[in-house]
């Protein structure tokens, strides 16, 4: 007999308009849509065309008007500053409306872009929601990126206003954001008209008269602003993510499809009810933070947790359990790397067993491949289902998951379970034809993608087609390779491009190579991702020096490491590079990064048939051996 998942999945593919049209009834619309799915201009699909709504209204005002103003909307817990604060829906409405007034006073109107460069404080969500309230398009930039990355995003998004905090906090150090912001604006060719600065007491910033506005002062003078209706197909936000070059891709999210899909996932995937707390331990700068710290929990009327800390060291490996216990959180969503960090500090779960977690129901993991060790460790200590799910910045929510709100399937280690409703996941071989179950190929999703996914890239329809649609006509290319088994379980094995995953953070080795190639002594270079027990992968650079360079290799490597940190940011976690005489290449000159990675990770590899000079591989092996990698 078909279960609720089978029925939902099958209906969503057979009749997407029926499935998503029903889900859309859970959203408040100012004007109902003309068509659930507008497929008149493939490969560009639009959801809820003709409909009008306001995402902020659905996240905030709606709950207050329904009589839930006293419910908690945001739980702010910052072990780094020792602060705890709870904000009710009624308070959140007042804060967001006032801040929308501030933005409007700075000239922000519907369609304008606003960059948000903020740490994990409730004001980050207030800024995002205030943009949504005005119909403005936010673009949140993760705090671990350096000024140059911020400048790239400023040039691409062309914000009218930037909202930033004076500083962010990492364990043991204060990161002054304001100098990074000033530097980025100086580098950028586009200049924002105004910057609104949230002063944090850990490090206040000097404001530039005429350009910078103090958050608190502006709020005290602002009049609350109402929600502005927008088209379902209007953009809600742009989130930049790593592509294969240094130019990040501006993933666009619309308003209508996003609200419908995300609201649906809260029950369908996470099995959470309105009024319950829900915690995604990520950062607002990443897609998980957008979808599951900000929008989805609030759309569903849950309390969302804004956590400013780390899984270990703030103050110890029991922080997650303390928070789950203190706020009676039933569902946690984080990256496997966070669990590996905890497991390393607390292998026997001593911190964990100090807390009563009897109310805790489910752990969800995503962001990178969930290794079986981590899953079994979490299962045995937490005694709850540990559910891996697979998604990407582009998709905004899970492509494959164990949708426990519909039906709980047995977990198969290494698999994020089955394609979620709306997703037709297939595996294609080199001939672009489907391969049999169990055989590895490119993981692709048949178009149209469900609502909530990217309709395009910001101002770059051509790049959108080239990056995702051209290679497999009629499909979205995920960039991941893997397989689907006989029972429909999806297995995600590896990326097919230059993207690596470090501590659940998506990074481009191509972007790092672009930085390294600017070192005056470097003739050519390659960056690969090598296995790391805690972070999953770590970048490793190979530098070939220009002829005649006689300086010490240590010095050059130290400079290269510093360049990547200064230009991309600390989040690149680029700490290691080695100087080698030559790089292995194919006869057509393509660097054999995959083979180098296999040597570094002690994996079996076949000598590539197209290799130009096989003698280079032992040289690479030798160099890796010297730094403790390779056999
Ligand atoms: N602002 C400034 N710097 C930041 C930053 C931020 N918001 N976030 C990270 N950094 C810095 C870190 O301090 C670190 O600097 P260092 O090289 O001087 O030590 C560097 O960027 C690398 O950060 P990261 O790779 O995250 O390493 P970490 O040791 O600080 O933390 C984990 C490792 C596993 C604990 C952490 O990455 C984590 O909790 N990850 C899981 C949750 C998550 O973020 N998921 C994302 C997608 S779901
Ligand atoms: P991001 O856009 O930062 O969310 O990164 C998306 C990429 O992370 C995917 O394309 C995968 O390579 C990887 N990823 C995310 N979730 C999973 C998962 N559950 N299993 C395997 N890989 C994953």
Short mmCIF file of C-alpha atoms in Angstrom, two decimals, residues 69-318:
data_model
loop_
_atom_site.label_atom_id
_atom_site.label_comp_id
_atom_site.label_asym_id
_atom_site.label_seq_id
_atom_site.Cartn_x
_atom_site.Cartn_y
_atom_site.Cartn_z
CA UNK A 69 1.76 37.86 19.42
CA UNK A 70 2.95 36.59 22.80
CA UNK A 71 4.60 33.50 21.32
CA UNK A 72 8.37 33.52 21.11
CA UNK A 73 9.67 34.25 17.63
CA UNK A 74 13.43 34.50 18.28
CA UNK A 75 15.55 32.89 20.97
CA UNK A 76 18.92 34.64 20.99
CA UNK A 77 21.60 32.72 22.85
CA UNK A 78 25.16 33.96 22.68
CA UNK A 79 27.57 32.01 24.86
CA UNK A 80 30.32 34.22 23.43
CA UNK A 81 28.88 37.37 25.01
CA UNK A 82 26.94 35.63 27.79
CA UNK A 83 23.65 37.06 26.47
CA UNK A 84 20.22 35.42 26.33
CA UNK A 85 17.15 37.19 25.00
CA UNK A 86 13.75 36.16 23.72
CA UNK A 87 11.70 38.20 21.29
CA UNK A 88 7.98 37.61 20.91
CA UNK A 89 6.16 37.83 17.58
CA UNK A 90 4.56 41.11 18.70
CA UNK A 91 7.97 42.57 19.55
CA UNK A 92 9.44 41.27 16.32
CA UNK A 93 6.67 42.98 14.37
CA UNK A 94 7.41 46.27 16.06
CA UNK A 95 11.19 45.91 15.47
CA UNK A 96 10.83 44.91 11.83
CA UNK A 97 8.26 47.59 11.04
CA UNK A 98 10.51 50.25 12.63
CA UNK A 99 13.58 49.04 10.81
CA UNK A 100 11.64 48.97 7.55
CA UNK A 101 10.87 52.62 8.35
CA UNK A 102 14.62 53.25 8.75
CA UNK A 103 15.37 51.69 5.39
CA UNK A 104 12.54 53.63 3.75
CA UNK A 105 13.99 56.84 5.28
CA UNK A 106 17.27 55.99 3.53
CA UNK A 107 15.42 55.80 0.22
CA UNK A 108 14.96 52.01 -0.02
CA UNK A 109 11.89 51.04 -2.05
CA UNK A 110 10.53 47.91 -3.72
CA UNK A 111 13.13 46.20 -5.91
CA UNK A 112 16.15 48.02 -4.38
CA UNK A 113 18.96 45.83 -3.15
CA UNK A 114 20.25 45.96 0.42
CA UNK A 115 23.41 44.13 1.49
CA UNK A 116 23.34 42.75 5.02
CA UNK A 117 26.77 42.09 6.58
CA UNK A 118 25.94 40.93 10.06
CA UNK A 119 26.96 38.36 12.66
CA UNK A 120 24.54 36.05 14.45
CA UNK A 121 22.42 38.60 16.26
CA UNK A 122 18.62 38.99 16.09
CA UNK A 123 19.09 42.26 14.20
CA UNK A 124 20.34 40.25 11.21
CA UNK A 125 16.87 38.68 10.93
CA UNK A 126 15.23 42.03 11.59
CA UNK A 127 17.17 43.54 8.68
CA UNK A 128 16.27 40.66 6.33
CA UNK A 129 12.60 40.79 7.25
CA UNK A 130 12.51 44.59 6.98
CA UNK A 131 13.76 44.29 3.40
CA UNK A 132 11.09 41.71 2.67
CA UNK A 133 8.51 44.04 4.23
CA UNK A 134 9.43 46.77 1.75
CA UNK A 135 9.74 44.43 -1.22
CA UNK A 136 13.46 45.23 -1.28
CA UNK A 137 15.92 42.46 -2.16
CA UNK A 138 18.46 41.56 0.52
CA UNK A 139 21.80 39.98 -0.05
CA UNK A 140 23.38 38.68 3.13
CA UNK A 141 27.16 38.33 3.08
CA UNK A 142 28.74 35.85 5.51
CA UNK A 143 30.95 37.52 8.12
CA UNK A 144 33.91 35.22 7.46
CA UNK A 145 34.49 36.72 4.00
CA UNK A 146 37.08 39.42 3.52
CA UNK A 147 36.61 42.89 2.02
CA UNK A 148 37.35 41.81 -1.53
CA UNK A 149 34.52 39.24 -1.51
CA UNK A 150 32.18 41.85 -0.08
CA UNK A 151 33.24 44.28 -2.83
CA UNK A 152 32.50 41.69 -5.52
CA UNK A 153 28.99 41.29 -4.13
CA UNK A 154 28.50 45.07 -3.85
CA UNK A 155 29.40 45.45 -7.52
CA UNK A 156 27.09 42.70 -8.63
CA UNK A 157 24.06 43.44 -6.45
CA UNK A 158 24.45 47.26 -6.60
CA UNK A 159 22.83 47.91 -3.22
CA UNK A 160 21.31 51.27 -2.38
CA UNK A 161 22.01 50.63 1.31
CA UNK A 162 24.29 48.33 3.32
CA UNK A 163 23.32 47.20 6.79
CA UNK A 164 26.25 46.05 8.92
CA UNK A 165 27.27 45.53 12.51
CA UNK A 166 30.32 47.20 13.99
CA UNK A 167 31.81 43.79 14.75
CA UNK A 168 31.37 40.04 14.83
CA UNK A 169 32.71 37.73 17.50
CA UNK A 170 34.72 34.58 17.06
CA UNK A 171 35.95 32.72 20.14
CA UNK A 172 38.79 34.75 21.60
CA UNK A 173 38.71 37.51 19.01
CA UNK A 174 36.61 40.44 17.95
CA UNK A 175 36.26 40.91 14.20
CA UNK A 176 35.88 44.55 13.36
CA UNK A 177 33.42 44.50 10.46
CA UNK A 178 33.38 48.24 9.88
CA UNK A 179 36.97 48.56 8.54
CA UNK A 180 36.24 45.60 6.23
CA UNK A 181 33.07 47.33 5.07
CA UNK A 182 34.86 50.64 4.47
CA UNK A 183 37.62 48.87 2.59
CA UNK A 184 35.09 46.95 0.47
CA UNK A 185 33.21 50.12 -0.44
CA UNK A 186 36.48 51.76 -1.38
CA UNK A 187 37.37 48.83 -3.65
CA UNK A 188 33.93 48.58 -5.24
CA UNK A 189 32.98 50.54 -8.33
CA UNK A 190 29.38 50.76 -7.12
CA UNK A 191 28.89 52.95 -4.05
CA UNK A 192 25.93 52.47 -1.70
CA UNK A 193 24.21 55.69 -0.72
CA UNK A 194 23.97 54.86 2.97
CA UNK A 195 25.24 52.36 5.53
CA UNK A 196 23.22 51.59 8.64
CA UNK A 197 25.54 50.43 11.40
CA UNK A 198 24.52 48.40 14.43
CA UNK A 199 26.94 49.38 17.18
CA UNK A 200 27.95 46.44 19.35
CA UNK A 201 29.60 47.20 22.65
CA UNK A 202 32.45 44.73 22.04
CA UNK A 203 33.80 47.13 19.41
CA UNK A 204 32.00 50.25 18.32
CA UNK A 205 32.79 51.78 14.97
CA UNK A 206 33.49 55.29 13.88
CA UNK A 207 30.74 56.46 11.56
CA UNK A 208 31.40 58.40 8.37
CA UNK A 209 29.26 61.55 8.52
CA UNK A 210 26.78 61.81 5.68
CA UNK A 211 27.09 58.15 4.73
CA UNK A 212 26.74 56.12 7.91
CA UNK A 213 23.64 56.02 10.04
CA UNK A 214 23.52 54.68 13.59
CA UNK A 215 20.98 51.83 13.82
CA UNK A 216 19.64 52.70 17.29
CA UNK A 217 19.33 56.41 16.58
CA UNK A 218 17.63 55.83 13.25
CA UNK A 219 15.15 53.39 14.78
CA UNK A 220 14.24 55.88 17.49
CA UNK A 221 13.36 58.42 14.79
CA UNK A 222 11.65 56.06 12.37
CA UNK A 223 7.97 55.58 11.72
CA UNK A 224 6.87 51.95 11.41
CA UNK A 225 6.40 50.87 7.81
CA UNK A 226 3.65 48.58 6.56
CA UNK A 227 4.08 45.52 4.36
CA UNK A 228 4.33 46.26 0.65
CA UNK A 229 2.68 43.64 -1.58
CA UNK A 230 4.98 42.17 -4.21
CA UNK A 231 4.49 39.73 -7.05
CA UNK A 232 5.05 36.09 -6.20
CA UNK A 233 7.72 36.12 -8.91
CA UNK A 234 9.52 39.21 -7.58
CA UNK A 235 12.91 38.53 -5.99
CA UNK A 236 13.09 38.22 -2.20
CA UNK A 237 16.84 37.84 -1.95
CA UNK A 238 20.10 37.19 -3.73
CA UNK A 239 22.56 34.82 -2.07
CA UNK A 240 26.00 34.54 -3.58
CA UNK A 241 27.58 31.12 -3.69
CA UNK A 242 30.82 29.68 -5.00
CA UNK A 243 31.01 28.92 -8.66
CA UNK A 244 34.04 27.59 -10.46
CA UNK A 245 35.69 31.00 -10.70
CA UNK A 246 36.26 33.93 -8.37
CA UNK A 247 33.03 35.53 -9.58
CA UNK A 248 30.35 34.09 -7.26
CA UNK A 249 26.93 33.21 -8.57
CA UNK A 250 24.02 35.34 -7.36
CA UNK A 251 21.32 32.80 -6.62
CA UNK A 252 17.92 34.50 -6.80
CA UNK A 253 14.97 33.47 -4.64
CA UNK A 254 11.45 34.61 -5.42
CA UNK A 255 8.75 35.47 -2.88
CA UNK A 256 5.77 33.23 -3.64
CA UNK A 257 7.29 29.85 -4.45
CA UNK A 258 9.76 30.28 -1.58
CA UNK A 259 7.08 30.98 1.01
CA UNK A 260 4.92 28.07 -0.16
CA UNK A 261 7.72 25.50 -0.34
CA UNK A 262 9.41 26.47 2.91
CA UNK A 263 6.20 26.53 4.90
CA UNK A 264 5.37 23.09 3.51
CA UNK A 265 8.76 21.64 4.52
CA UNK A 266 8.33 22.51 8.20
CA UNK A 267 5.67 19.83 8.62
CA UNK A 268 6.40 17.66 5.58
CA UNK A 269 10.12 17.21 6.16
CA UNK A 270 10.85 18.29 9.74
CA UNK A 271 7.53 17.30 11.32
CA UNK A 272 7.40 20.44 13.42
CA UNK A 273 4.19 22.16 14.57
CA UNK A 274 3.51 25.90 14.79
CA UNK A 275 4.43 27.21 18.22
CA UNK A 276 7.27 24.73 18.72
CA UNK A 277 10.89 25.85 18.83
CA UNK A 278 13.16 24.82 15.97
CA UNK A 279 16.92 25.22 15.74
CA UNK A 280 19.15 25.34 12.70
CA UNK A 281 22.71 25.73 13.99
CA UNK A 282 24.20 27.49 11.00
CA UNK A 283 24.78 31.13 10.12
CA UNK A 284 22.47 33.63 8.42
CA UNK A 285 25.17 34.05 5.78
CA UNK A 286 24.51 30.57 4.36
CA UNK A 287 21.44 29.20 2.68
CA UNK A 288 20.58 27.06 5.71
CA UNK A 289 20.51 30.25 7.72
CA UNK A 290 18.24 31.98 5.20
CA UNK A 291 15.80 29.10 4.94
CA UNK A 292 15.85 27.57 8.41
CA UNK A 293 17.04 30.25 10.81
CA UNK A 294 15.00 33.03 9.26
CA UNK A 295 12.20 32.22 6.88
CA UNK A 296 10.77 28.71 7.31
CA UNK A 297 10.43 28.62 11.12
CA UNK A 298 8.84 32.08 11.12
CA UNK A 299 6.49 31.24 8.25
CA UNK A 300 5.39 28.28 10.34
CA UNK A 301 5.00 30.32 13.55
CA UNK A 302 7.84 28.54 15.37
CA UNK A 303 10.48 30.00 17.68
CA UNK A 304 13.80 30.12 15.86
CA UNK A 305 17.18 30.09 17.59
CA UNK A 306 19.87 32.66 16.80
CA UNK A 307 22.98 31.07 18.28
CA UNK A 308 26.21 33.03 18.46
CA UNK A 309 28.77 30.42 19.34
CA UNK A 310 30.45 27.24 18.23
CA UNK A 311 29.58 23.62 18.96
CA UNK A 312 32.78 23.31 21.01
CA UNK A 313 34.76 25.80 23.04
CA UNK A 314 31.90 28.19 23.83
CA UNK A 315 32.35 27.15 26.55
CA UNK A 316 32.43 23.38 25.96
CA UNK A 317 31.13 20.47 23.91
CA UNK A 318 27.86 20.56 25.88
#
